[in-house]
Amino acid sequence: QQQVKQSPQSLIVQKGGISIINCAYENTAFDYFPWYQQFPGKGPALLIAIRPDVSEKKEGRFTISFNKSAKQFSLHIMDSQPGDSATYFCATRPGSNYQLIWGAGTKLIIKP
Amino acid sequence: NAGVTQTPKFQVLKTGQSMTLQCAQDMNHNSMYWYRQDPGMGLRLIYYSASEGTTDKGEVPNGYNVSRLNKREFSLRLESAAPSQTSVYFCASNTGGTTGELFFGEGSRLTVL
């Protein structure tokens, strides 16, 4: 079973700081990299996604950085706010005929 | 719009009992999914239905059955519940394909004693 390894498991960041969550995958066939955000008691919701033909995608304070040679992708949250406190999941897939494979999740706490 | 609605939200079962989790979506989506979420393990796909009339196994199908009742509804059945099936179950839907944004319900928390 192919995997995606997400780190750290938990993260505490001060308000206004940068939150960084990393994911590593196993082979270069992986071709789609979304990040989902989940608040307590809710289902996950798509935050931002990237394809491997670009190295970075930015939406507001959220940026995905993609390193194809290292087989890693990261979520950066700039100017982190208490409302960003949630669990974040990375996901990917080894090709168009496959379902998403999910990371284990990172619980992010932003301290005021 | 309600989006994806799951029932029940909470359920406690004894080992060996059966139950069905219900899911309905009002977004006219073709594909529907059942996931389970366990601490430290992310989301694991149990079954999915790419379109009405089809169902396929995901990563962890053992102990579960599904029914795609119509385009809107996708149910998950536990025939003989085991403590290992204690989890939070999420139903999701999308227009189709794995790059389509997944829309999740709020989850059903199941405890098997």
Coordinates of C-alpha atoms in Angstrom, one line a residue:
Chain A
Q1 CA 0.0 0.0 0.0
Q2 CA 1.5 3.3 -1.1
Q3 CA 1.7 5.9 1.6
V4 CA 2.0 9.6 2.2
K5 CA 3.9 10.6 5.3
Q6 CA 2.7 13.8 7.0
S7 CA 4.6 15.7 9.7
P8 CA 4.4 17.0 12.3
Q9 CA 1.6 15.3 14.1
S10 CA 0.8 18.4 16.0
L11 CA 2.0 22.0 15.8
I12 CA 1.7 25.1 18.1
V13 CA 2.3 28.5 16.5
Q14 CA 2.0 32.0 17.9
K15 CA -0.5 34.3 16.3
G16 CA 1.1 36.1 13.3
G17 CA 3.7 33.3 12.8
I18 CA 4.2 30.9 9.9
S19 CA 2.8 27.4 10.1
I20 CA 4.5 24.8 8.0
I21 CA 3.2 21.2 7.5
N22 CA 5.0 18.7 5.3
C23 CA 4.1 15.7 3.3
A24 CA 6.3 13.1 1.5
Y25 CA 5.1 10.6 -1.0
E26 CA 6.7 7.6 -2.6
N27 CA 6.9 7.8 -6.3
T28 CA 6.8 10.3 -9.1
A29 CA 3.6 8.9 -10.5
F30 CA 1.7 10.9 -7.9
D31 CA 0.0 13.7 -9.8
Y32 CA -2.5 15.6 -7.6
F33 CA -1.9 17.2 -4.2
P34 CA -4.8 18.7 -2.2
W35 CA -4.8 19.9 1.3
Y36 CA -8.0 19.6 3.4
Q37 CA -8.9 21.5 6.6
Q38 CA -11.0 20.0 9.3
F39 CA -12.5 21.9 12.3
P40 CA -13.7 19.9 15.3
G41 CA -17.0 18.2 14.8
K42 CA -17.0 18.9 11.1
G43 CA -16.0 17.0 7.9
P44 CA -12.8 18.0 6.0
A45 CA -13.1 20.7 3.4
L46 CA -10.8 21.4 0.5
L47 CA -8.3 24.3 1.2
I48 CA -6.0 24.3 -1.7
A49 CA -4.6 21.9 -4.3
I50 CA -1.7 21.7 -6.7
R51 CA -0.6 19.7 -9.8
P52 CA 3.1 18.8 -10.3
D53 CA 3.5 21.1 -13.3
V54 CA 3.9 24.0 -10.9
S55 CA 6.2 24.5 -7.9
E56 CA 4.0 26.8 -5.9
K57 CA 0.4 27.9 -5.6
K58 CA -0.8 30.6 -3.3
E59 CA -4.3 31.5 -2.2
G60 CA -4.5 34.3 0.3
R61 CA -2.4 33.3 3.3
F62 CA -2.1 29.7 2.2
T63 CA 0.6 28.4 0.0
I64 CA 1.5 25.0 -1.3
S65 CA 5.2 24.4 -2.1
F66 CA 6.0 21.4 -4.3
N67 CA 9.4 19.8 -4.7
K68 CA 9.1 17.1 -7.3
S69 CA 12.7 15.8 -7.1
A70 CA 12.4 15.4 -3.3
K71 CA 8.9 14.0 -3.6
Q72 CA 7.6 16.4 -1.0
F73 CA 4.9 19.1 -0.7
S74 CA 4.2 21.5 2.0
L75 CA 1.5 23.8 3.3
H76 CA 2.5 27.2 4.5
I77 CA 0.1 29.4 6.5
M78 CA 1.4 33.0 6.7
D79 CA 0.3 35.4 9.5
S80 CA -1.4 32.5 11.3
Q81 CA -4.6 33.3 13.1
P82 CA -6.5 31.6 15.9
G83 CA -9.2 30.8 13.4
D84 CA -6.7 28.6 11.5
S85 CA -6.6 26.2 14.4
A86 CA -7.8 22.9 12.9
T87 CA -6.5 19.6 11.7
Y88 CA -4.9 19.6 8.2
F89 CA -4.7 16.7 5.9
C90 CA -2.6 16.3 2.8
A91 CA -3.6 13.8 0.2
T92 CA -2.3 12.6 -3.2
R93 CA -2.9 9.8 -5.7
P94 CA -0.7 7.6 -7.8
G95 CA -2.5 8.4 -11.1
S96 CA -5.9 9.2 -12.5
N97 CA -7.2 5.7 -12.0
Y98 CA -6.6 5.7 -8.3
Q99 CA -8.3 7.1 -5.2
L100 CA -6.8 9.6 -2.9
I101 CA -4.3 8.5 -0.3
W102 CA -4.4 10.6 2.9
G103 CA -1.8 11.7 5.3
A104 CA -2.3 11.1 9.0
G105 CA -3.2 14.7 9.8
T106 CA -1.6 17.6 11.7
K107 CA -3.4 19.3 14.5
L108 CA -2.5 23.0 14.4
I109 CA -3.1 25.3 17.3
I110 CA -2.5 29.0 16.9
K111 CA -1.9 30.7 20.3
P112 CA -3.3 34.2 20.6
Chain B
N1 CA -28.2 23.8 0.5
A2 CA -27.8 21.0 3.0
G3 CA -24.8 19.5 1.1
V4 CA -24.0 16.0 2.5
T5 CA -26.2 14.8 5.3
Q6 CA -25.3 11.8 7.5
T7 CA -27.5 10.0 10.0
P8 CA -27.1 9.1 12.8
K9 CA -24.5 11.4 14.2
F10 CA -23.8 9.2 17.2
Q11 CA -24.4 5.5 17.7
V12 CA -23.3 2.9 20.4
L13 CA -23.5 -0.8 19.4
K14 CA -22.7 -4.0 21.1
T15 CA -20.4 -6.5 19.5
G16 CA -22.3 -8.5 16.9
Q17 CA -25.1 -6.0 16.3
S18 CA -25.8 -4.6 12.9
M19 CA -26.5 -1.1 11.8
T20 CA -26.7 1.1 8.7
L21 CA -25.3 4.6 8.3
Q22 CA -27.2 6.7 5.9
C23 CA -25.9 9.4 3.6
A24 CA -27.6 11.7 1.2
Q25 CA -26.4 14.6 -1.0
D26 CA -28.3 17.3 -2.7
M27 CA -25.6 18.6 -5.1
N28 CA -26.4 16.2 -8.0
H29 CA -23.0 14.6 -7.6
N30 CA -22.2 11.4 -9.5
S31 CA -19.7 9.9 -7.0
M32 CA -20.1 9.1 -3.4
Y33 CA -17.6 7.8 -0.8
W34 CA -17.4 6.3 2.7
Y35 CA -14.3 7.0 4.8
R36 CA -13.4 6.1 8.3
Q37 CA -11.2 8.4 10.4
D38 CA -9.1 7.1 13.3
P39 CA -6.6 9.0 15.4
G40 CA -3.2 9.1 13.7
M41 CA -4.4 7.3 10.6
G42 CA -6.0 10.0 8.5
L43 CA -8.9 9.1 6.3
R44 CA -9.2 5.6 4.9
L45 CA -11.5 4.8 2.1
I46 CA -14.0 2.0 2.8
Y47 CA -16.1 1.9 -0.4
Y48 CA -17.0 4.3 -3.1
S49 CA -19.5 4.6 -5.9
A50 CA -18.2 6.3 -9.0
S51 CA -21.7 6.6 -10.4
E52 CA -25.3 5.4 -9.7
G53 CA -25.4 1.6 -10.0
T54 CA -21.7 1.0 -9.3
T55 CA -19.8 0.3 -6.1
D56 CA -16.1 -0.5 -5.5
K57 CA -14.0 -1.5 -2.6
G58 CA -11.6 1.0 -1.1
E59 CA -8.6 0.4 1.2
V60 CA -10.5 -1.1 4.2
P61 CA -13.7 -2.8 3.0
N62 CA -13.8 -5.9 5.3
G63 CA -16.8 -6.0 7.6
Y64 CA -18.8 -3.4 5.6
N65 CA -21.3 -3.4 2.8
V66 CA -22.7 -0.5 0.8
S67 CA -25.7 0.3 -1.3
R68 CA -26.1 3.1 -3.8
L69 CA -29.8 3.4 -3.4
N70 CA -30.1 6.2 -6.1
K71 CA -28.0 9.1 -7.2
R72 CA -28.6 11.0 -3.9
E73 CA -28.2 8.2 -1.4
F74 CA -25.3 5.9 -0.4
S75 CA -25.6 3.7 2.7
L76 CA -22.9 1.8 4.7
R77 CA -23.9 -1.3 6.6
L78 CA -22.1 -3.1 9.4
E79 CA -23.5 -6.6 9.5
S80 CA -21.8 -7.8 12.7
A81 CA -20.1 -4.9 14.5
A82 CA -16.7 -5.4 16.1
P83 CA -14.8 -3.1 18.5
S84 CA -12.2 -2.5 15.7
Q85 CA -15.0 -0.7 13.8
T86 CA -15.2 2.0 16.5
S87 CA -14.5 5.1 14.5
V88 CA -15.8 8.3 13.0
Y89 CA -17.4 7.7 9.6
F90 CA -17.6 10.3 6.9
C91 CA -19.6 10.3 3.7
A92 CA -18.4 12.4 0.9
S93 CA -19.4 13.2 -2.7
N94 CA -18.1 14.9 -5.8
T95 CA -18.8 15.4 -9.4
G96 CA -16.6 12.5 -10.3
G97 CA -12.9 11.7 -10.6
T98 CA -10.3 12.0 -7.9
T99 CA -9.4 15.6 -8.7
G100 CA -12.9 16.7 -8.0
E101 CA -13.3 18.6 -4.7
L102 CA -14.7 16.2 -2.1
F103 CA -17.6 17.5 -0.1
F104 CA -17.9 15.8 3.3
G105 CA -20.7 15.3 5.8
E106 CA -20.3 16.1 9.4
G107 CA -19.5 12.5 10.4
S108 CA -21.1 9.7 12.3
R109 CA -19.3 8.7 15.5
L110 CA -19.7 4.9 16.1
T111 CA -18.7 3.1 19.3
V112 CA -18.8 -0.7 19.4
L113 CA -18.6 -2.1 22.9

